[in-house]
PDB file of C-alpha atoms in Angstrom:
ATOM      1  CA  MET U  20      -4.683  11.184  17.702  1.00 92.00           C
ATOM      2  CA  LYS U  21      -4.977  10.059  14.092  1.00 95.00           C
ATOM      3  CA  GLU U  22      -8.479  10.029  12.647  1.00 96.00           C
ATOM      4  CA  VAL U  23      -9.366   7.306  10.117  1.00 97.00           C
ATOM      5  CA  LEU U  24     -12.683   7.093   8.284  1.00 98.00           C
ATOM      6  CA  VAL U  25     -13.870   3.823   6.717  1.00 98.00           C
ATOM      7  CA  VAL U  26     -16.347   4.457   3.887  1.00 98.00           C
ATOM      8  CA  TYR U  27     -18.075   1.413   2.426  1.00 98.00           C
ATOM      9  CA  TYR U  28     -21.086  -0.108   0.764  1.00 98.00           C
ATOM     10  CA  SER U  29     -21.414  -3.856   1.183  1.00 96.00           C
ATOM     11  CA  GLN U  30     -24.478  -5.530  -0.292  1.00 94.00           C
ATOM     12  CA  THR U  31     -23.483  -9.109   0.621  1.00 94.00           C
ATOM     13  CA  GLY U  32     -21.441  -8.359   3.738  1.00 94.00           C
ATOM     14  CA  GLN U  33     -18.177  -9.602   2.210  1.00 95.00           C
ATOM     15  CA  LEU U  34     -16.714  -6.157   1.697  1.00 96.00           C
ATOM     16  CA  PHE U  35     -17.622  -5.100   5.226  1.00 97.00           C
ATOM     17  CA  ASP U  36     -15.726  -8.143   6.546  1.00 97.00           C
ATOM     18  CA  ILE U  37     -12.676  -7.032   4.572  1.00 98.00           C
ATOM     19  CA  VAL U  38     -12.650  -3.363   5.618  1.00 98.00           C
ATOM     20  CA  SER U  39     -13.607  -4.120   9.222  1.00 97.00           C
ATOM     21  CA  ASN U  40     -10.672  -6.549   9.489  1.00 97.00           C
ATOM     22  CA  ILE U  41      -8.374  -3.778   8.295  1.00 98.00           C
ATOM     23  CA  ALA U  42      -9.921  -1.209  10.624  1.00 97.00           C
ATOM     24  CA  SER U  43      -9.892  -3.506  13.655  1.00 95.00           C
ATOM     25  CA  ALA U  44      -6.197  -4.238  13.139  1.00 96.00           C
ATOM     26  CA  MET U  45      -5.467  -0.517  12.726  1.00 95.00           C
ATOM     27  CA  LYS U  46      -7.306   0.672  15.825  1.00 90.00           C
ATOM     28  CA  ASP U  47      -4.879   1.759  18.505  1.00 90.00           C
ATOM     29  CA  LYS U  48      -4.614   4.147  21.413  1.00 89.00           C
ATOM     30  CA  ASP U  49      -3.524   6.863  18.995  1.00 93.00           C
ATOM     31  CA  ILE U  50      -5.728   5.859  16.012  1.00 96.00           C
ATOM     32  CA  ASN U  51      -9.471   6.459  16.099  1.00 95.00           C
ATOM     33  CA  ILE U  52     -11.702   4.641  13.591  1.00 97.00           C
ATOM     34  CA  THR U  53     -15.040   5.953  12.307  1.00 96.00           C
ATOM     35  CA  TYR U  54     -17.348   4.070   9.931  1.00 97.00           C
ATOM     36  CA  LEU U  55     -19.504   5.614   7.224  1.00 97.00           C
ATOM     37  CA  GLU U  56     -21.874   3.159   5.566  1.00 97.00           C
ATOM     38  CA  ILE U  57     -23.271   4.340   2.255  1.00 97.00           C
ATOM     39  CA  VAL U  58     -26.986   3.533   2.184  1.00 97.00           C
ATOM     40  CA  PRO U  59     -29.181   4.050  -0.900  1.00 97.00           C
ATOM     41  CA  LYS U  60     -32.641   5.512  -0.294  1.00 96.00           C
ATOM     42  CA  ASN U  61     -34.024   2.568  -2.233  1.00 94.00           C
ATOM     43  CA  ALA U  62     -32.051  -0.468  -1.114  1.00 94.00           C
ATOM     44  CA  TYR U  63     -30.691  -3.077  -3.516  1.00 95.00           C
ATOM     45  CA  LYS U  64     -32.085  -6.318  -2.161  1.00 93.00           C
ATOM     46  CA  PHE U  65     -29.891  -9.356  -1.680  1.00 94.00           C
ATOM     47  CA  PRO U  66     -30.062 -11.985  -2.968  1.00 95.00           C
ATOM     48  CA  TRP U  67     -30.753 -10.463  -6.341  1.00 95.00           C
ATOM     49  CA  LYS U  68     -33.797 -11.192  -8.442  1.00 94.00           C
ATOM     50  CA  LYS U  69     -32.588 -11.875 -11.969  1.00 93.00           C
ATOM     51  CA  ASP U  70     -34.546  -9.006 -13.522  1.00 93.00           C
ATOM     52  CA  ALA U  71     -33.271  -6.554 -10.913  1.00 94.00           C
ATOM     53  CA  PHE U  72     -29.683  -7.748 -11.354  1.00 95.00           C
ATOM     54  CA  PHE U  73     -29.679  -6.978 -15.065  1.00 95.00           C
ATOM     55  CA  ASP U  74     -31.770  -3.839 -14.696  1.00 96.00           C
ATOM     56  CA  VAL U  75     -28.988  -2.007 -12.825  1.00 96.00           C
ATOM     57  CA  PHE U  76     -26.551  -2.584 -15.702  1.00 97.00           C
ATOM     58  CA  PRO U  77     -26.923   0.631 -17.743  1.00 97.00           C
ATOM     59  CA  GLU U  78     -27.001   3.015 -14.780  1.00 97.00           C
ATOM     60  CA  SER U  79     -24.122   1.138 -13.139  1.00 97.00           C
ATOM     61  CA  PHE U  80     -21.857   1.173 -16.185  1.00 98.00           C
ATOM     62  CA  LEU U  81     -22.771   4.749 -17.152  1.00 98.00           C
ATOM     63  CA  GLN U  82     -22.108   5.824 -13.544  1.00 98.00           C
ATOM     64  CA  ILE U  83     -25.446   7.532 -13.037  1.00 97.00           C
ATOM     65  CA  PRO U  84     -25.891   8.480  -9.354  1.00 97.00           C
ATOM     66  CA  ILE U  85     -28.900   7.738  -7.173  1.00 97.00           C
ATOM     67  CA  PRO U  86     -30.237   9.399  -3.986  1.00 97.00           C
ATOM     68  CA  LEU U  87     -28.573   8.266  -0.759  1.00 97.00           C
ATOM     69  CA  LYS U  88     -29.839   8.300   2.806  1.00 96.00           C
ATOM     70  CA  GLU U  89     -28.462  11.061   4.988  1.00 92.00           C
ATOM     71  CA  SER U  90     -25.597  10.138   7.310  1.00 90.00           C
ATOM     72  CA  ASP U  91     -24.508  11.507  10.661  1.00 89.00           C
ATOM     73  CA  PRO U  92     -23.606  15.169   9.897  1.00 88.00           C
ATOM     74  CA  GLU U  93     -20.829  15.095  12.494  1.00 91.00           C
ATOM     75  CA  ILE U  94     -18.853  12.771  10.210  1.00 94.00           C
ATOM     76  CA  PHE U  95     -18.650  15.495   7.574  1.00 91.00           C
ATOM     77  CA  ASN U  96     -17.507  18.151  10.009  1.00 89.00           C
ATOM     78  CA  LYS U  97     -14.267  16.382  10.890  1.00 92.00           C
ATOM     79  CA  LYS U  98     -10.940  16.322   9.067  1.00 93.00           C
ATOM     80  CA  TYR U  99      -9.508  12.825   8.628  1.00 97.00           C
ATOM     81  CA  ASP U 100      -5.878  11.790   8.342  1.00 97.00           C
ATOM     82  CA  LEU U 101      -6.804   8.812   6.172  1.00 98.00           C
ATOM     83  CA  ILE U 102      -9.923   7.521   4.438  1.00 98.00           C
ATOM     84  CA  ILE U 103     -10.335   3.854   3.581  1.00 98.00           C
ATOM     85  CA  LEU U 104     -12.786   3.490   0.694  1.00 98.00           C
ATOM     86  CA  GLY U 105     -14.214  -0.003   0.251  1.00 98.00           C
ATOM     87  CA  TYR U 106     -16.158  -0.807  -2.882  1.00 98.00           C
ATOM     88  CA  GLN U 107     -17.584  -3.591  -5.017  1.00 97.00           C
ATOM     89  CA  VAL U 108     -17.412  -3.732  -8.799  1.00 97.00           C
ATOM     90  CA  TRP U 109     -20.739  -3.769 -10.644  1.00 97.00           C
ATOM     91  CA  TYR U 110     -20.564  -4.271 -14.398  1.00 97.00           C
ATOM     92  CA  LEU U 111     -16.923  -3.124 -14.634  1.00 97.00           C
ATOM     93  CA  SER U 112     -17.657   0.077 -12.683  1.00 98.00           C
ATOM     94  CA  PRO U 113     -17.754   1.034  -9.012  1.00 98.00           C
ATOM     95  CA  SER U 114     -21.082   0.005  -7.488  1.00 98.00           C
ATOM     96  CA  ILE U 115     -23.905   2.506  -7.917  1.00 98.00           C
ATOM     97  CA  PRO U 116     -23.978   3.494  -4.192  1.00 98.00           C
ATOM     98  CA  ILE U 117     -20.223   4.189  -4.093  1.00 98.00           C
ATOM     99  CA  ASN U 118     -20.308   6.010  -7.415  1.00 98.00           C
ATOM    100  CA  SER U 119     -23.210   8.101  -6.091  1.00 98.00           C
ATOM    101  CA  PHE U 120     -21.282   8.956  -2.939  1.00 98.00           C
ATOM    102  CA  LEU U 121     -18.139   9.946  -4.843  1.00 98.00           C
ATOM    103  CA  LYS U 122     -20.212  12.321  -6.986  1.00 98.00           C
ATOM    104  CA  SER U 123     -21.818  13.976  -3.961  1.00 96.00           C
ATOM    105  CA  GLU U 124     -20.973  17.263  -2.277  1.00 94.00           C
ATOM    106  CA  ASN U 125     -20.356  15.359   0.964  1.00 94.00           C
ATOM    107  CA  ALA U 126     -17.621  13.357  -0.750  1.00 96.00           C
ATOM    108  CA  LYS U 127     -15.976  16.511  -2.082  1.00 95.00           C
ATOM    109  CA  LYS U 128     -15.945  17.914   1.447  1.00 94.00           C
ATOM    110  CA  LEU U 129     -14.664  14.730   3.100  1.00 95.00           C
ATOM    111  CA  LEU U 130     -12.062  13.740   0.533  1.00 97.00           C
ATOM    112  CA  ASN U 131     -10.591  17.129  -0.240  1.00 96.00           C
ATOM    113  CA  ASN U 132      -6.809  17.009   0.149  1.00 96.00           C
ATOM    114  CA  THR U 133      -7.091  13.730   2.108  1.00 97.00           C
ATOM    115  CA  PRO U 134      -5.116  10.480   1.639  1.00 98.00           C
ATOM    116  CA  VAL U 135      -7.317   7.614   0.425  1.00 98.00           C
ATOM    117  CA  ILE U 136      -6.730   3.868   0.300  1.00 98.00           C
ATOM    118  CA  THR U 137      -9.155   1.972  -1.924  1.00 98.00           C
ATOM    119  CA  VAL U 138     -10.127  -1.570  -0.963  1.00 98.00           C
ATOM    120  CA  ILE U 139     -11.819  -3.693  -3.626  1.00 98.00           C
ATOM    121  CA  GLY U 140     -13.698  -6.959  -3.231  1.00 96.00           C
ATOM    122  CA  CYS U 141     -14.800  -8.486  -6.528  1.00 95.00           C
ATOM    123  CA  ARG U 142     -14.875 -11.552  -8.791  1.00 92.00           C
ATOM    124  CA  ASN U 143     -11.839 -10.850 -10.970  1.00 92.00           C
ATOM    125  CA  MET U 144     -12.032  -7.755 -13.212  1.00 93.00           C
ATOM    126  CA  TRP U 145     -11.464  -4.519 -11.296  1.00 97.00           C
ATOM    127  CA  ILE U 146      -8.808  -2.597 -13.233  1.00 97.00           C
ATOM    128  CA  GLN U 147     -11.031  -0.326 -15.318  1.00 97.00           C
ATOM    129  CA  ALA U 148     -13.365   0.210 -12.364  1.00 98.00           C
ATOM    130  CA  GLN U 149     -10.370   1.435 -10.408  1.00 98.00           C
ATOM    131  CA  GLU U 150      -9.477   3.818 -13.237  1.00 98.00           C
ATOM    132  CA  LYS U 151     -12.983   5.252 -12.949  1.00 98.00           C
ATOM    133  CA  VAL U 152     -12.588   5.579  -9.177  1.00 98.00           C
ATOM    134  CA  LYS U 153      -9.259   7.359  -9.701  1.00 98.00           C
ATOM    135  CA  ASN U 154     -11.019   9.958 -11.847  1.00 97.00           C
ATOM    136  CA  LEU U 155     -13.771  10.386  -9.262  1.00 98.00           C
ATOM    137  CA  LEU U 156     -11.169  10.856  -6.527  1.00 98.00           C
ATOM    138  CA  ILE U 157      -9.386  13.457  -8.658  1.00 97.00           C
ATOM    139  CA  SER U 158     -12.679  15.343  -8.998  1.00 97.00           C
ATOM    140  CA  CYS U 159     -12.846  15.372  -5.175  1.00 97.00           C
ATOM    141  CA  ASN U 160      -9.226  16.569  -4.895  1.00 97.00           C
ATOM    142  CA  ALA U 161      -8.370  13.409  -2.942  1.00 98.00           C
ATOM    143  CA  LYS U 162      -4.930  11.780  -2.787  1.00 97.00           C
ATOM    144  CA  LEU U 163      -4.980   8.111  -3.736  1.00 98.00           C
ATOM    145  CA  VAL U 164      -2.116   6.570  -1.753  1.00 98.00           C
ATOM    146  CA  GLY U 165      -2.926   2.858  -1.754  1.00 98.00           C
ATOM    147  CA  ASN U 166      -5.019   0.141  -3.328  1.00 98.00           C
ATOM    148  CA  ILE U 167      -5.857  -3.367  -2.110  1.00 98.00           C
ATOM    149  CA  ALA U 168      -7.730  -5.629  -4.511  1.00 98.00           C
ATOM    150  CA  LEU U 169      -9.064  -8.944  -3.235  1.00 97.00           C
ATOM    151  CA  VAL U 170     -10.562 -11.250  -5.850  1.00 96.00           C
ATOM    152  CA  ASP U 171     -11.966 -14.724  -6.369  1.00 92.00           C
ATOM    153  CA  ARG U 172      -8.818 -16.705  -7.188  1.00 89.00           C
ATOM    154  CA  HIS U 173     -10.553 -19.496  -9.103  1.00 89.00           C
ATOM    155  CA  ILE U 174     -10.494 -19.676 -12.898  1.00 86.00           C
ATOM    156  CA  ASN U 175     -12.918 -17.446 -14.763  1.00 83.00           C
ATOM    157  CA  HIS U 176     -15.619 -19.905 -15.766  1.00 84.00           C
ATOM    158  CA  ILE U 177     -15.760 -21.606 -12.386  1.00 89.00           C
ATOM    159  CA  SER U 178     -16.093 -18.245 -10.640  1.00 91.00           C
ATOM    160  CA  VAL U 179     -18.910 -17.303 -13.037  1.00 89.00           C
ATOM    161  CA  LEU U 180     -20.913 -20.329 -11.927  1.00 90.00           C
ATOM    162  CA  THR U 181     -20.206 -19.921  -8.221  1.00 93.00           C
ATOM    163  CA  ILE U 182     -20.815 -16.160  -8.091  1.00 91.00           C
ATOM    164  CA  THR U 183     -24.109 -16.576  -9.955  1.00 92.00           C
ATOM    165  CA  HIS U 184     -25.189 -19.137  -7.355  1.00 91.00           C
ATOM    166  CA  TRP U 185     -24.295 -16.702  -4.570  1.00 92.00           C
ATOM    167  CA  MET U 186     -25.910 -13.634  -6.152  1.00 92.00           C
ATOM    168  CA  PHE U 187     -29.244 -15.323  -6.869  1.00 93.00           C
ATOM    169  CA  LYS U 188     -29.460 -17.758  -3.950  1.00 92.00           C
ATOM    170  CA  GLY U 189     -27.876 -15.579  -1.278  1.00 90.00           C
ATOM    171  CA  LYS U 190     -25.717 -18.356   0.143  1.00 86.00           C
ATOM    172  CA  LYS U 191     -21.941 -18.260   0.075  1.00 90.00           C
ATOM    173  CA  ASP U 192     -21.691 -22.025  -0.036  1.00 87.00           C
ATOM    174  CA  ARG U 193     -20.529 -24.650  -2.541  1.00 84.00           C
ATOM    175  CA  PHE U 194     -22.579 -24.708  -5.735  1.00 83.00           C
ATOM    176  CA  LEU U 195     -23.891 -28.272  -6.294  1.00 85.00           C
ATOM    177  CA  GLY U 196     -21.980 -29.314  -3.193  1.00 80.00           C
ATOM    178  CA  PHE U 197     -18.559 -29.647  -4.835  1.00 81.00           C
ATOM    179  CA  PHE U 198     -17.673 -26.346  -6.527  1.00 85.00           C
ATOM    180  CA  PRO U 199     -15.447 -23.995  -4.493  1.00 89.00           C
ATOM    181  CA  LYS U 200     -17.075 -21.331  -2.369  1.00 90.00           C
ATOM    182  CA  PRO U 201     -17.773 -18.115  -4.287  1.00 90.00           C
ATOM    183  CA  GLY U 202     -16.142 -14.736  -3.832  1.00 91.00           C
ATOM    184  CA  VAL U 203     -13.019 -13.772  -1.943  1.00 95.00           C
ATOM    185  CA  SER U 204     -11.767 -16.684   0.154  1.00 93.00           C
ATOM    186  CA  ASP U 205     -12.046 -16.592   3.941  1.00 93.00           C
ATOM    187  CA  LYS U 206      -8.261 -16.956   4.049  1.00 95.00           C
ATOM    188  CA  ASP U 207      -7.716 -13.790   1.995  1.00 95.00           C
ATOM    189  CA  ILE U 208     -10.347 -11.884   3.982  1.00 96.00           C
ATOM    190  CA  ASN U 209      -8.606 -12.794   7.239  1.00 96.00           C
ATOM    191  CA  ASN U 210      -5.095 -12.253   5.864  1.00 96.00           C
ATOM    192  CA  VAL U 211      -5.886  -8.697   4.729  1.00 97.00           C
ATOM    193  CA  VAL U 212      -4.435  -7.579   8.073  1.00 97.00           C
ATOM    194  CA  VAL U 213      -0.938  -8.269   6.672  1.00 98.00           C
ATOM    195  CA  PHE U 214      -1.083  -4.846   4.988  1.00 98.00           C
ATOM    196  CA  VAL U 215      -1.990  -2.981   8.171  1.00 97.00           C
ATOM    197  CA  PRO U 216       1.524  -2.483   9.678  1.00 97.00           C
ATOM    198  CA  SER U 217       2.653  -0.683   6.505  1.00 97.00           C
ATOM    199  CA  VAL U 218      -0.491   1.463   6.522  1.00 98.00           C
ATOM    200  CA  LYS U 219      -0.096   2.348  10.204  1.00 97.00           C
ATOM    201  CA  GLU U 220       3.548   3.279   9.698  1.00 96.00           C
ATOM    202  CA  ALA U 221       2.661   5.580   6.800  1.00 97.00           C
ATOM    203  CA  LEU U 222      -0.209   7.092   8.796  1.00 97.00           C
ATOM    204  CA  ARG U 223       1.908   7.816  11.867  1.00 95.00           C
ATOM    205  CA  LYS U 224       4.649   9.386   9.753  1.00 94.00           C
ATOM    206  CA  ASN U 225       2.096  11.166   7.584  1.00 94.00           C
ATOM    207  CA  ASN U 226       4.095   9.932   4.604  1.00 96.00           C
ATOM    208  CA  PHE U 227       2.297   7.646   2.147  1.00 97.00           C
ATOM    209  CA  MET U 228       4.748   8.047  -0.720  1.00 95.00           C
ATOM    210  CA  ASP U 229       6.005   4.453  -0.821  1.00 95.00           C
ATOM    211  CA  LEU U 230       2.992   2.751   0.734  1.00 98.00           C
ATOM    212  CA  GLN U 231       1.660   1.172  -2.459  1.00 98.00           C
ATOM    213  CA  LYS U 232       5.036  -0.328  -3.366  1.00 97.00           C
ATOM    214  CA  LYS U 233       5.285  -1.865   0.098  1.00 97.00           C
ATOM    215  CA  ILE U 234       1.837  -3.433   0.126  1.00 98.00           C
ATOM    216  CA  VAL U 235       2.131  -4.656  -3.471  1.00 97.00           C
ATOM    217  CA  LYS U 236       5.184  -6.651  -2.354  1.00 97.00           C
ATOM    218  CA  LEU U 237       2.923  -8.186   0.295  1.00 97.00           C
ATOM    219  CA  GLY U 238       0.327  -9.162  -2.332  1.00 96.00           C
ATOM    220  CA  ALA U 239      -2.127  -6.262  -2.191  1.00 97.00           C
ATOM    221  CA  VAL U 240      -2.533  -6.292  -5.972  1.00 97.00           C
ATOM    222  CA  LYS U 241      -1.961  -9.133  -8.392  1.00 94.00           C
ATOM    223  CA  ILE U 242      -2.308  -8.303 -12.060  1.00 95.00           C
ATOM    224  CA  LYS U 243      -3.278 -10.932 -14.631  1.00 93.00           C
ATOM    225  CA  PRO U 244      -2.324  -9.559 -18.063  1.00 93.00           C
ATOM    226  CA  PHE U 245      -5.179 -11.285 -19.899  1.00 93.00           C
ATOM    227  CA  LEU U 246      -7.725  -9.628 -17.634  1.00 93.00           C
ATOM    228  CA  ILE U 247      -6.307  -6.200 -18.553  1.00 94.00           C
ATOM    229  CA  LEU U 248      -7.168  -6.927 -22.176  1.00 92.00           C
ATOM    230  CA  ALA U 249     -10.518  -8.525 -21.342  1.00 92.00           C
ATOM    231  CA  ASP U 250     -11.499  -5.585 -19.129  1.00 94.00           C
ATOM    232  CA  LYS U 251     -10.699  -3.030 -21.840  1.00 94.00           C
ATOM    233  CA  ARG U 252     -12.574  -4.941 -24.553  1.00 92.00           C
ATOM    234  CA  ALA U 253     -15.556  -5.532 -22.297  1.00 94.00           C
ATOM    235  CA  ASN U 254     -15.735  -1.829 -21.425  1.00 96.00           C
ATOM    236  CA  LEU U 255     -15.947  -0.915 -25.106  1.00 95.00           C
ATOM    237  CA  LEU U 256     -18.781  -3.374 -25.705  1.00 95.00           C
ATOM    238  CA  PHE U 257     -20.582  -2.559 -22.453  1.00 97.00           C
ATOM    239  CA  SER U 258     -20.543   1.107 -23.433  1.00 97.00           C
ATOM    240  CA  LYS U 259     -22.562   0.370 -26.579  1.00 97.00           C
ATOM    241  CA  TRP U 260     -25.019  -1.873 -24.734  1.00 97.00           C
ATOM    242  CA  ALA U 261     -25.442   0.474 -21.763  1.00 97.00           C
ATOM    243  CA  ASN U 262     -26.196   3.486 -23.926  1.00 97.00           C
ATOM    244  CA  LEU U 263     -28.593   1.476 -26.074  1.00 96.00           C
ATOM    245  CA  ILE U 264     -30.535   0.132 -23.085  1.00 97.00           C
ATOM    246  CA  TYR U 265     -30.547   3.429 -21.186  1.00 96.00           C
ATOM    247  CA  LYS U 266     -32.174   5.165 -24.144  1.00 94.00           C
ATOM    248  CA  LYS U 267     -35.052   2.653 -23.969  1.00 92.00           C
ATOM    249  CA  GLY U 268     -36.355   4.334 -20.838  1.00 88.00           C
ATOM    250  CA  GLU U 269     -36.564   3.650 -17.113  1.00 86.00           C
ATOM    251  CA  ALA U 270     -36.999   0.313 -15.362  1.00 82.00           C
ATOM    252  CA  GLY U 271     -40.238  -1.374 -16.321  1.00 80.00           C
ATOM    253  CA  ASN U 272     -40.330   0.027 -19.833  1.00 89.00           C
ATOM    254  CA  PRO U 273     -41.173  -2.887 -22.205  1.00 93.00           C
ATOM    255  CA  LYS U 274     -38.540  -1.760 -24.722  1.00 94.00           C
ATOM    256  CA  ARG U 275     -35.926  -1.696 -21.998  1.00 95.00           C
ATOM    257  CA  LYS U 276     -36.946  -5.172 -20.829  1.00 94.00           C
ATOM    258  CA  LYS U 277     -36.493  -6.581 -24.335  1.00 95.00           C
ATOM    259  CA  ALA U 278     -33.080  -4.931 -24.669  1.00 96.00           C
ATOM    260  CA  LEU U 279     -31.992  -6.348 -21.303  1.00 96.00           C
ATOM    261  CA  ILE U 280     -33.042  -9.855 -22.381  1.00 96.00           C
ATOM    262  CA  LEU U 281     -30.821  -9.479 -25.460  1.00 96.00           C
ATOM    263  CA  PHE U 282     -27.984  -8.214 -23.266  1.00 96.00           C
ATOM    264  CA  ASN U 283     -28.397 -11.246 -21.007  1.00 95.00           C
ATOM    265  CA  TYR U 284     -27.951 -13.579 -23.987  1.00 94.00           C
ATOM    266  CA  TYR U 285     -25.009 -11.517 -25.243  1.00 94.00           C
ATOM    267  CA  LEU U 286     -23.336 -11.705 -21.837  1.00 93.00           C
ATOM    268  CA  LEU U 287     -23.623 -15.496 -21.770  1.00 92.00           C
ATOM    269  CA  PHE U 288     -22.200 -15.702 -25.301  1.00 93.00           C
ATOM    270  CA  ALA U 289     -19.353 -13.338 -24.399  1.00 91.00           C
ATOM    271  CA  ILE U 290     -18.393 -15.308 -21.300  1.00 91.00           C
ATOM    272  CA  TRP U 291     -18.602 -18.800 -22.750  1.00 91.00           C
ATOM    273  CA  VAL U 292     -17.581 -18.213 -26.375  1.00 91.00           C
ATOM    274  CA  ILE U 293     -15.891 -14.848 -26.980  1.00 88.00           C
ATOM    275  CA  ALA U 294     -13.691 -14.817 -23.849  1.00 89.00           C
ATOM    276  CA  PRO U 295     -11.989 -18.172 -24.638  1.00 91.00           C
ATOM    277  CA  ILE U 296     -11.283 -17.002 -28.205  1.00 90.00           C
ATOM    278  CA  VAL U 297      -9.797 -13.730 -26.952  1.00 87.00           C
ATOM    279  CA  PHE U 298      -7.652 -15.722 -24.517  1.00 90.00           C
ATOM    280  CA  ILE U 299      -6.258 -17.851 -27.352  1.00 92.00           C
ATOM    281  CA  VAL U 300      -5.465 -14.709 -29.353  1.00 89.00           C
ATOM    282  CA  PHE U 301      -3.802 -13.226 -26.265  1.00 91.00           C
ATOM    283  CA  LEU U 302      -1.563 -16.284 -25.885  1.00 93.00           C
ATOM    284  CA  VAL U 303      -0.586 -16.240 -29.559  1.00 92.00           C
ATOM    285  CA  THR U 304       0.355 -12.556 -29.489  1.00 91.00           C
ATOM    286  CA  TYR U 305       1.859 -12.534 -25.978  1.00 90.00           C
ATOM    287  CA  ILE U 306       5.489 -12.415 -27.110  1.00 91.00           C
ATOM    288  CA  PHE U 307       4.786  -9.436 -29.385  1.00 91.00           C
ATOM    289  CA  MET U 308       2.964  -7.561 -26.638  1.00 90.00           C
ATOM    290  CA  TYR U 309       5.424  -8.406 -23.868  1.00 93.00           C
ATOM    291  CA  LYS U 310       6.849  -4.903 -23.332  1.00 94.00           C
ATOM    292  CA  LYS U 311       3.382  -3.366 -23.295  1.00 94.00           C
ATOM    293  CA  ILE U 312       2.185  -6.003 -20.836  1.00 94.00           C
ATOM    294  CA  ILE U 313       5.073  -5.222 -18.467  1.00 95.00           C
ATOM    295  CA  ARG U 314       4.296  -1.478 -18.645  1.00 95.00           C
ATOM    296  CA  GLU U 315       0.626  -2.092 -17.968  1.00 96.00           C
ATOM    297  CA  LYS U 316       1.277  -4.409 -15.033  1.00 95.00           C
ATOM    298  CA  LYS U 317       3.489  -1.773 -13.466  1.00 96.00           C
ATOM    299  CA  TYR U 318       0.947   0.999 -14.004  1.00 97.00           C
ATOM    300  CA  TYR U 319      -2.140  -0.887 -12.818  1.00 97.00           C
ATOM    301  CA  SER U 320      -0.288  -2.104  -9.717  1.00 96.00           C
ATOM    302  CA  SER U 321       0.395   1.502  -8.778  1.00 96.00           C
ATOM    303  CA  VAL U 322      -1.758   4.420  -7.653  1.00 97.00           C
ATOM    304  CA  ASP U 323      -0.608   6.566 -10.563  1.00 94.00           C
ATOM    305  CA  THR U 324      -3.048   8.189 -12.952  1.00 90.00           C
ATOM    306  CA  LYS U 325      -2.707   8.511 -16.698  1.00 81.00           C
ATOM    307  CA  ASN U 326      -2.898  12.257 -16.297  1.00 58.00           C
ATOM    308  CA  ASN U 327       0.443  12.234 -14.494  1.00 47.00           C
TER     309      ASN U 327
END
């Protein structure tokens, strides 16, 4: 009997739909599935209040852990043949609950010398968040053997509008009645099962060496070169903002509130003004960066680490 553990935190329910579709398709007479939901002691309410949404920015980006509710101890006393780790991206980093779990002693015990497949559900930029997850998995002595990244396929500025509607209104419906639905499409959520036969084969053979190559061919990861650049640049700028705001004190501090208001305005300016300019520069320099772009696409499609 193969033992598979599904670890997830899903604030909106979208990520749970994704990982549960994978798990349901994997379950077999010789594959047992266990779920571990990561639950913060102080829950993040959904839909978000605007102040609360921005207030998690510094701790999210700086990857500062929070207390989590205790889980069934029996889960941590079992050795698993595969762990499926589902996470959202918050401010270009793994969500605070998942980051907190990966920095816990329970995670070190569970993940030690265990194959892990990461499953991401996000708007569009996940590459640098995945690099951060890779480092966290290394610290747990885990073996990253696969990655599935499902994103909102609509163009950047449309997805900004639709995801904002969803995050603050709590309804995954059409903004203003005619914009596309926000988040990962129902079609992609349902079609995630296409990767399961390759995963089950690798699990039964206990050989995950070529798994990522196989599922990438099936569409598990699609890299947009411009978003590689945008993600890197945004991480540099977010680092300055996050450290600045974090130094202003805890939530509720008036100085912190003022800094977050400034960050809110900066974020709007970055999305609607800076990002289009960077895209134009990217197009102009594309031919000169072509070899680098090819190398980066290959690397970020893989489960390799830069330490290798």
